Coordinates of C-alpha atoms and ligand atoms in Angstrom, one line a residue:
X1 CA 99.1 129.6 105.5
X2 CA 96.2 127.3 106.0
X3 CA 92.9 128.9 106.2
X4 CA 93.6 130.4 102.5
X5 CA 92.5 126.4 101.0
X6 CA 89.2 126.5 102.3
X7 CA 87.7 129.3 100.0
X8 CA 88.3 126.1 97.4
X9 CA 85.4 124.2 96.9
X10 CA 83.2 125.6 99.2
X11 CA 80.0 124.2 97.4
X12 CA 80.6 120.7 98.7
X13 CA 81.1 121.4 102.3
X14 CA 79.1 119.4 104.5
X15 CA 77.3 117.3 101.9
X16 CA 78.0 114.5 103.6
X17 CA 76.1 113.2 106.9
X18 CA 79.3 110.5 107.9
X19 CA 82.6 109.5 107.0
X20 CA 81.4 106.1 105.7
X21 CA 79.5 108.2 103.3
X22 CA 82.2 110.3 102.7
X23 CA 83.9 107.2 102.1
X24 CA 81.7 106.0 99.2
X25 CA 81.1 109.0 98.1
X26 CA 85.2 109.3 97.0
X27 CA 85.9 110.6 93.1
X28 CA 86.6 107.8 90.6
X29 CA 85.9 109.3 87.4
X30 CA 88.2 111.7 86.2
X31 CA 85.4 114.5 84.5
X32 CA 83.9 114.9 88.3
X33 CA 87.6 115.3 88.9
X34 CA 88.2 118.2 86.3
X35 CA 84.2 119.7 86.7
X36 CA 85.7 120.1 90.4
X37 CA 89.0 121.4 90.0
X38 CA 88.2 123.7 87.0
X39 CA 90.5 121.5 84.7
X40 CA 89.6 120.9 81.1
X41 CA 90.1 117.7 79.7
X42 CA 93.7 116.4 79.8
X43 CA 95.3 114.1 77.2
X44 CA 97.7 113.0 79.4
X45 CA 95.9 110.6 81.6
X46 CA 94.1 107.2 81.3
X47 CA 91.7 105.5 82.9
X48 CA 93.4 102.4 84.5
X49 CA 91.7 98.9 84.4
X50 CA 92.8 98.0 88.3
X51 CA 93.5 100.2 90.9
X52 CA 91.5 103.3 89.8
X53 CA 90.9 107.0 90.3
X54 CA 90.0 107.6 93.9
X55 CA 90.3 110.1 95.9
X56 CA 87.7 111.5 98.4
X57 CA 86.3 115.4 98.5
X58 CA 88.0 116.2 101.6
X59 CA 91.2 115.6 99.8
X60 CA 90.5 117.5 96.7
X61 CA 89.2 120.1 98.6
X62 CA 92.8 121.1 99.5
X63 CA 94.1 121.1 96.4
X64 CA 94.6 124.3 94.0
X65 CA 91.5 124.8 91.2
X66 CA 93.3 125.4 87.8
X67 CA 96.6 123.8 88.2
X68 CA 97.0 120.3 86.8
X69 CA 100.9 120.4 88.5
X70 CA 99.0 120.3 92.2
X71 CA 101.5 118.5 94.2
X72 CA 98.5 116.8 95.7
X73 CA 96.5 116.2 92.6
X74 CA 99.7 115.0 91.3
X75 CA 99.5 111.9 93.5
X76 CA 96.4 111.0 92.9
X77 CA 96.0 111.1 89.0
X78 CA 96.4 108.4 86.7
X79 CA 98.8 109.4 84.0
X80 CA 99.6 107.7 81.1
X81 CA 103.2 107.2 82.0
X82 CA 101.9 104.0 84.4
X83 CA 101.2 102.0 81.7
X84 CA 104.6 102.4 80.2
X85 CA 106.8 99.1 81.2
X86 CA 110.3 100.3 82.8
X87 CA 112.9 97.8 83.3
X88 CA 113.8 97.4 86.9
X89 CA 110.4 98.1 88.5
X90 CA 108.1 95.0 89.7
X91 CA 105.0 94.2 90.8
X92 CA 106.1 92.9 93.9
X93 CA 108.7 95.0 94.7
X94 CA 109.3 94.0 98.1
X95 CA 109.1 90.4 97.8
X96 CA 106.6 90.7 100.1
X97 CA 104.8 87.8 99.3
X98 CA 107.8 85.5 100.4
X99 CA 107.5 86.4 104.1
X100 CA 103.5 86.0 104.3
X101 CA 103.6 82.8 106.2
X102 CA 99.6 83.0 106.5
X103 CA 96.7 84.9 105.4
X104 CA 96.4 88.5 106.1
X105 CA 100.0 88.8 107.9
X106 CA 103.5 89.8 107.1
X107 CA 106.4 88.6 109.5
X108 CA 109.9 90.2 107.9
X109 CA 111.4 92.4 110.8
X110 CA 112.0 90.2 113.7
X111 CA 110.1 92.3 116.8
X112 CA 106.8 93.7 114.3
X113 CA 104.2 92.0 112.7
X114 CA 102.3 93.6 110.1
X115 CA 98.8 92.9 109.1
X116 CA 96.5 93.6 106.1
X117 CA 93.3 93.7 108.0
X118 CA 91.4 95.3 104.4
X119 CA 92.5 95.9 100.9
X120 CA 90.7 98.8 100.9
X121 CA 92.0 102.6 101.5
X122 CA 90.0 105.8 100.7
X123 CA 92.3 107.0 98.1
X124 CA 94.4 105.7 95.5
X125 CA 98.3 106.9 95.7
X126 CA 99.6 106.5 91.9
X127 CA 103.1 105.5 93.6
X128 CA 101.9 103.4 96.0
X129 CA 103.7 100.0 96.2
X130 CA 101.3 97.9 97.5
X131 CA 99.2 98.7 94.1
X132 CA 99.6 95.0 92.8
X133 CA 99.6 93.3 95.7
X134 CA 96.6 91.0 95.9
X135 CA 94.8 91.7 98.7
X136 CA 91.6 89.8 97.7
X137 CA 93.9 86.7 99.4
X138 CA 95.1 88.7 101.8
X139 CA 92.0 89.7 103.9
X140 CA 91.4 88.1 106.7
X141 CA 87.8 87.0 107.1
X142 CA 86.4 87.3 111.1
X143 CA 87.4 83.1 111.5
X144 CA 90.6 84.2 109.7
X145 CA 91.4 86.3 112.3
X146 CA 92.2 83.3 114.6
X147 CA 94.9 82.0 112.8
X148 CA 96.5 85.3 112.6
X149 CA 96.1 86.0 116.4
X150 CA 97.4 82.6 117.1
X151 CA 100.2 83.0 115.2
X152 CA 101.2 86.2 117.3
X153 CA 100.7 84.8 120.5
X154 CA 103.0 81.9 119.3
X155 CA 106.1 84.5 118.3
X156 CA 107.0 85.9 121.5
X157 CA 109.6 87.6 119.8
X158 CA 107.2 90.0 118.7
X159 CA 106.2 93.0 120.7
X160 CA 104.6 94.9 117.9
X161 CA 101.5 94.8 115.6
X162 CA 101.3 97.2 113.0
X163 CA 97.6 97.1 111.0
X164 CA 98.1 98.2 107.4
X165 CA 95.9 96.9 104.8
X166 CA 94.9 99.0 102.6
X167 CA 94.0 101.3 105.4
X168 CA 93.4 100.4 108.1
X169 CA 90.8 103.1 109.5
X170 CA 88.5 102.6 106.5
X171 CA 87.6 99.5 108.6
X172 CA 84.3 100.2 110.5
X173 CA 85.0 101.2 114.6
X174 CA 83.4 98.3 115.5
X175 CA 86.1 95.7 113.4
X176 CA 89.2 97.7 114.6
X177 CA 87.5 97.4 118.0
X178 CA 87.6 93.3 117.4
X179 CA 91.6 93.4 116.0
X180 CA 92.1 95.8 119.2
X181 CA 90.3 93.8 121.1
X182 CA 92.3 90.3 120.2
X183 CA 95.7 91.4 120.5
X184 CA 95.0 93.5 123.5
X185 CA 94.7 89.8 124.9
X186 CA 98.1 88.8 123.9
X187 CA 100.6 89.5 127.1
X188 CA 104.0 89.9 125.2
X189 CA 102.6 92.9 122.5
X190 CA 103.4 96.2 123.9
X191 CA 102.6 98.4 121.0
X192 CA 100.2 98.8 118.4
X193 CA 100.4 100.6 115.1
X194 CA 98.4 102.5 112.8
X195 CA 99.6 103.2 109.7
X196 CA 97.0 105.4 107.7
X197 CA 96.2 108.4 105.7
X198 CA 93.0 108.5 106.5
X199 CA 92.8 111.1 108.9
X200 CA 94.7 113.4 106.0
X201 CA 92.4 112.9 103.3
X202 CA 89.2 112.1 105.2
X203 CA 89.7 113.6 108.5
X204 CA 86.2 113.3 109.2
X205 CA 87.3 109.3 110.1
X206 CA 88.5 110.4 113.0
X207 CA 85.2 110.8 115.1
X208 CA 84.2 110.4 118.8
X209 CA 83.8 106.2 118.8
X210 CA 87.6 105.8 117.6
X211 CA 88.4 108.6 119.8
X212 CA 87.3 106.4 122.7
X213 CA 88.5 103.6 121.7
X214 CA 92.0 105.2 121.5
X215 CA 91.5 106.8 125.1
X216 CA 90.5 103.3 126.7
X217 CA 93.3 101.0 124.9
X218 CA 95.7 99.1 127.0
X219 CA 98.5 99.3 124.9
X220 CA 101.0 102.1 123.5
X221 CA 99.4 103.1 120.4
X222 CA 101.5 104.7 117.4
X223 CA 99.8 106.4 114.2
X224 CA 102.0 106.6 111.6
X225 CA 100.6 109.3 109.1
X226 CA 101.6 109.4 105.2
X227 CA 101.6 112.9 104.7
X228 CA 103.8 113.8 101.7
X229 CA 102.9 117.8 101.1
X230 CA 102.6 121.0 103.6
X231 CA 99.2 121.1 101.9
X232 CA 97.6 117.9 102.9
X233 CA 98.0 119.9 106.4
X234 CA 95.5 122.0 107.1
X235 CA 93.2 123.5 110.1
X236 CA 90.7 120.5 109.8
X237 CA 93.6 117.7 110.2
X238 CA 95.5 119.8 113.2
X239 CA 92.3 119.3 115.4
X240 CA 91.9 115.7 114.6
X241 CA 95.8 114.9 115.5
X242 CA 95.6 117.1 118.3
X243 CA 92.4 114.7 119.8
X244 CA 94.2 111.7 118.5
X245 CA 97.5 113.2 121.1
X246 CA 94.7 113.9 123.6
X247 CA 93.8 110.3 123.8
X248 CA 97.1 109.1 123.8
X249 CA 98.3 108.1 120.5
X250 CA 102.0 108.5 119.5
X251 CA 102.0 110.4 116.2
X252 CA 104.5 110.2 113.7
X253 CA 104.6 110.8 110.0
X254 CA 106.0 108.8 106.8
X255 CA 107.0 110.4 103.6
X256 CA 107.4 108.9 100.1
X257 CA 110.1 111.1 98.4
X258 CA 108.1 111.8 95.0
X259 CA 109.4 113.4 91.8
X260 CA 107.8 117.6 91.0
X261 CA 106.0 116.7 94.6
X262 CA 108.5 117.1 97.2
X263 CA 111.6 116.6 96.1
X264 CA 113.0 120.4 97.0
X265 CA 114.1 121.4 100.3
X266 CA 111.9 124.2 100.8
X267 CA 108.5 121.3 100.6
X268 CA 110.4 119.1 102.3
X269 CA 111.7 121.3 105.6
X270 CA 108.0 123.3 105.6
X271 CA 106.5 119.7 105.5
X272 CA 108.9 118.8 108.3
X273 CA 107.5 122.3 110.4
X274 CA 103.8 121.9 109.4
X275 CA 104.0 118.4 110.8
X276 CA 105.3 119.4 114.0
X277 CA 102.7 122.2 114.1
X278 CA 100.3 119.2 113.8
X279 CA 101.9 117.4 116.7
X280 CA 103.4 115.0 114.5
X281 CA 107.2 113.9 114.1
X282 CA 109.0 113.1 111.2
X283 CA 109.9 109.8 111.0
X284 CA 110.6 107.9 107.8
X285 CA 111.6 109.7 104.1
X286 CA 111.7 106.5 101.9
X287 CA 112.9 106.5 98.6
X288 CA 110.0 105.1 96.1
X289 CA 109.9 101.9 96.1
X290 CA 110.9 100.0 92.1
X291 CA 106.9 99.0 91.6
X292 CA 105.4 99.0 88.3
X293 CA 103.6 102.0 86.8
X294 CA 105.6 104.4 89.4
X295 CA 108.6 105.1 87.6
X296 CA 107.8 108.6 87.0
X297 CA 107.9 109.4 90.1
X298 CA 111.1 108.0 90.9
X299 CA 114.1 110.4 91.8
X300 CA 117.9 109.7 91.6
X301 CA 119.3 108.4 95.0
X302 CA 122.4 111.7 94.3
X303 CA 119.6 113.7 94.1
X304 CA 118.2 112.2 97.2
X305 CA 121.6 112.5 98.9
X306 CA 121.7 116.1 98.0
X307 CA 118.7 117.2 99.5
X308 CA 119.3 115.0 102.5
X309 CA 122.2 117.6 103.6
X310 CA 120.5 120.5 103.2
X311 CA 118.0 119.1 105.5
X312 CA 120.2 118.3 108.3
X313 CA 121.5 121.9 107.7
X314 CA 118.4 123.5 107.8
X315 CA 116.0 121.6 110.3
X316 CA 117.0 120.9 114.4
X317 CA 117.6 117.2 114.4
X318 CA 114.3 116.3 115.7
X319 CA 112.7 117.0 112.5
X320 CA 114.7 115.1 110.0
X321 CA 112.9 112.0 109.2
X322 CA 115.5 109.0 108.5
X323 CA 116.2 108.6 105.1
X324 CA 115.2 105.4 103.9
X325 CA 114.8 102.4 101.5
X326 CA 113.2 99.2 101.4
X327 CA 115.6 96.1 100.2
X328 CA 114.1 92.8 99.4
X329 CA 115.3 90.7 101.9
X330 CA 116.7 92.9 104.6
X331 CA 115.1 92.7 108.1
X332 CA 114.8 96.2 108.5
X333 CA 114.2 99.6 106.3
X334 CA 117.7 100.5 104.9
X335 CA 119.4 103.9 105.9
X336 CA 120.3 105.3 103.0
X337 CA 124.5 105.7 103.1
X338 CA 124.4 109.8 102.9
X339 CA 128.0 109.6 102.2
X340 CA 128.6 107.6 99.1
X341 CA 128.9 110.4 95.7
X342 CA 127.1 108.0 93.0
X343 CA 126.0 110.5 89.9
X344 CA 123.6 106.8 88.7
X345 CA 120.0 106.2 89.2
X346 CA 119.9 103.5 91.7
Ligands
PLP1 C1 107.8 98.9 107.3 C2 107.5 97.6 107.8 C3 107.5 97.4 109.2 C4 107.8 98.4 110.2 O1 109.1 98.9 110.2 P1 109.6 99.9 111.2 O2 111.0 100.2 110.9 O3 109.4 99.4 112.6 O4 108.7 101.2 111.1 C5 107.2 96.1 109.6 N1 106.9 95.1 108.7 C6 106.9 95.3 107.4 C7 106.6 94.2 106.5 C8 107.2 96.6 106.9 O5 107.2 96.8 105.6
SF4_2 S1 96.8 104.9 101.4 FE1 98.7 103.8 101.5 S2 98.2 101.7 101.0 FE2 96.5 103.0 100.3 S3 97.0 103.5 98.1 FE3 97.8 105.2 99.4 S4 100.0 104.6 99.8 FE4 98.9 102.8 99.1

């Protein structure tokens, strides 16, 4: 099922000596896009002023040449439909920045912290709902980091850290090591988590160092993965999850429920059986969050509901990710109530 992607792009294969080159090296103009993909021109996408094209080679190296509906070109391509205004969707969707009580950290569930350690990640997700969120403020400088790390070490309550940014693996091994490092320090934090797609659409991130640094951590580590599509999984990513299991890392996967993408059961229950393949368990489906420019992605919570129970029906319970949305002001993702019949777009 896998192997068949390679024969794309086979040119570019090991152009690139690291993944910090790799990194830099990511597409942000949309003709190297087409030249790649053997796309003409479209008409229906822009180029956006903030929060641009981007996606690295490794990415578009699993997606199909020819087909401008690729579910994984699809989430990367700036259409013109973003710039449409849609009532209902914000550009801070989650309120977010009401429960940033300082720089570079996020306190709204009671036992997790999460930080933005960067604004940067290695590919632009056109639904992505941290897309406005202003991350210039919100990255903590190394002195910075002191004032975040006390601020954990004052909540007891909190057992987690989660490190989000951005991403947070497009930080350099030897910064993660210093965040690692710091709270590894604090007694009461038990666990902490990655969230990232790195590994899927740079897999090349995951080398030796961080390996190590994995292997040799104190604490529980969790990855959280957002893998969307069966093809984001492929050979390349199964050996880097299976050294991430080898070194001890919990992995589990997030999903965004995305509109021509995923939203049919059989993407969703082969996504759910790929990612177990990949040593990976389902954890969250979350319906798209109301952020600005995203509204095309957007699917009816009935429709959600719908292909929830076909799930259950279909996958052992082990596989079905909790169905989920984030509501401003609620202390914890909401399940979403499979049992209501509501025909309206939420
Ligand atoms: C999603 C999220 C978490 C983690 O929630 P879990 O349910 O533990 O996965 C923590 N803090 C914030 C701000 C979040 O958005
Ligand atoms: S990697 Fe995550 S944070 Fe970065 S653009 Fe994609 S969804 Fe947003």
């Amino acid at each position: 099922m896998i192997s068949t992607k390679k024969i794309y792009h086979s040119a570019l294969s090991d152009d690139f000596q690291d993944w910090q080159a790799e990194l830099s090296g990511a597409v942000s103009d949309l003709d190297t896009l087409f030249d790649l993909l053997d796309l003409p021109k479209q008409a229906q996408v822009h180029t956006p002023k903030q929060f641009g094209l981007r996606v690295p080679h490794a990415f578009i190296k699993k997606m199909k040449k020819g087909d401008i509906n690729d579910p994984l070109l699809r989430q990367v391509l700036p259409d013109t439909k973003e710039t449409w205004t849609i009532g209902g969707y914000s550009t801070d969707p989650l309120d977010e920045n009401n429960h940033n009580p300082i720089k570079g950290l996020l306190h709204k569930y009671q036992s997790r912290v999460l930080l933005t350690v960067t604004g940067a990640c290695a590919v632009h997700c056109r639904y992505c709902f941290r897309q406005h969120f202003d991350y210039h403020t919100n990255q903590p400088s190394t002195h910075e980091m002191d004032a975040v790390i006390g601020y954990i070490t004052k909540h007891t309550e909190v057992d987690e850290v989660i490190l989000s940014g951005g991403d947070p693996l497009s930080l350099s091994n030897k910064r993660l090591k210093l965040w690692l490092d710091k709270i590894g320090e604090i007694a009461h934090i038990r666990t902490v988590r990655l969230h990232t797609r790195l590994p899927v659409v740079l897999p090349n991130r995951v080398d030796d160092e961080l390996i190590t640094l994995i292997r040799h951590y104190q604490k529980n580590i969790v990855i959280v993965l957002h893998i969307n599509h069966p093809n984001e999984i492929d050979d390349q990513l199964i050996a880097k999850t299976k050294q991430l299991k080898d070194a001890g890392a919990t992995l589990l996967n997030q999903s965004v429920l995305l509109a021509d993408i995923n939203d049919d059961i059989h993407t969703l229950s082969k996504l759910s059986q790929d990612l177990f393949g990949a040593g990976i368990l389902p954890y969250y489906l979350h319906i798209l969050d109301k952020v600005q420019g995203a509204a095309h992605f957007d699917i009816a919570i009935s429709d959600a509901i719908r292909l929830y129970w076909q799930l259950l029906e279909v996958l052992p319970g082990y596989l079905v990710p909790k169905l989920v949305q984030e509501l401003p002001n609620r202390p914890f993702k909401t399940p979403i109530d499979i049992y209501q019949h509501s025909n309206e777009k939420n």
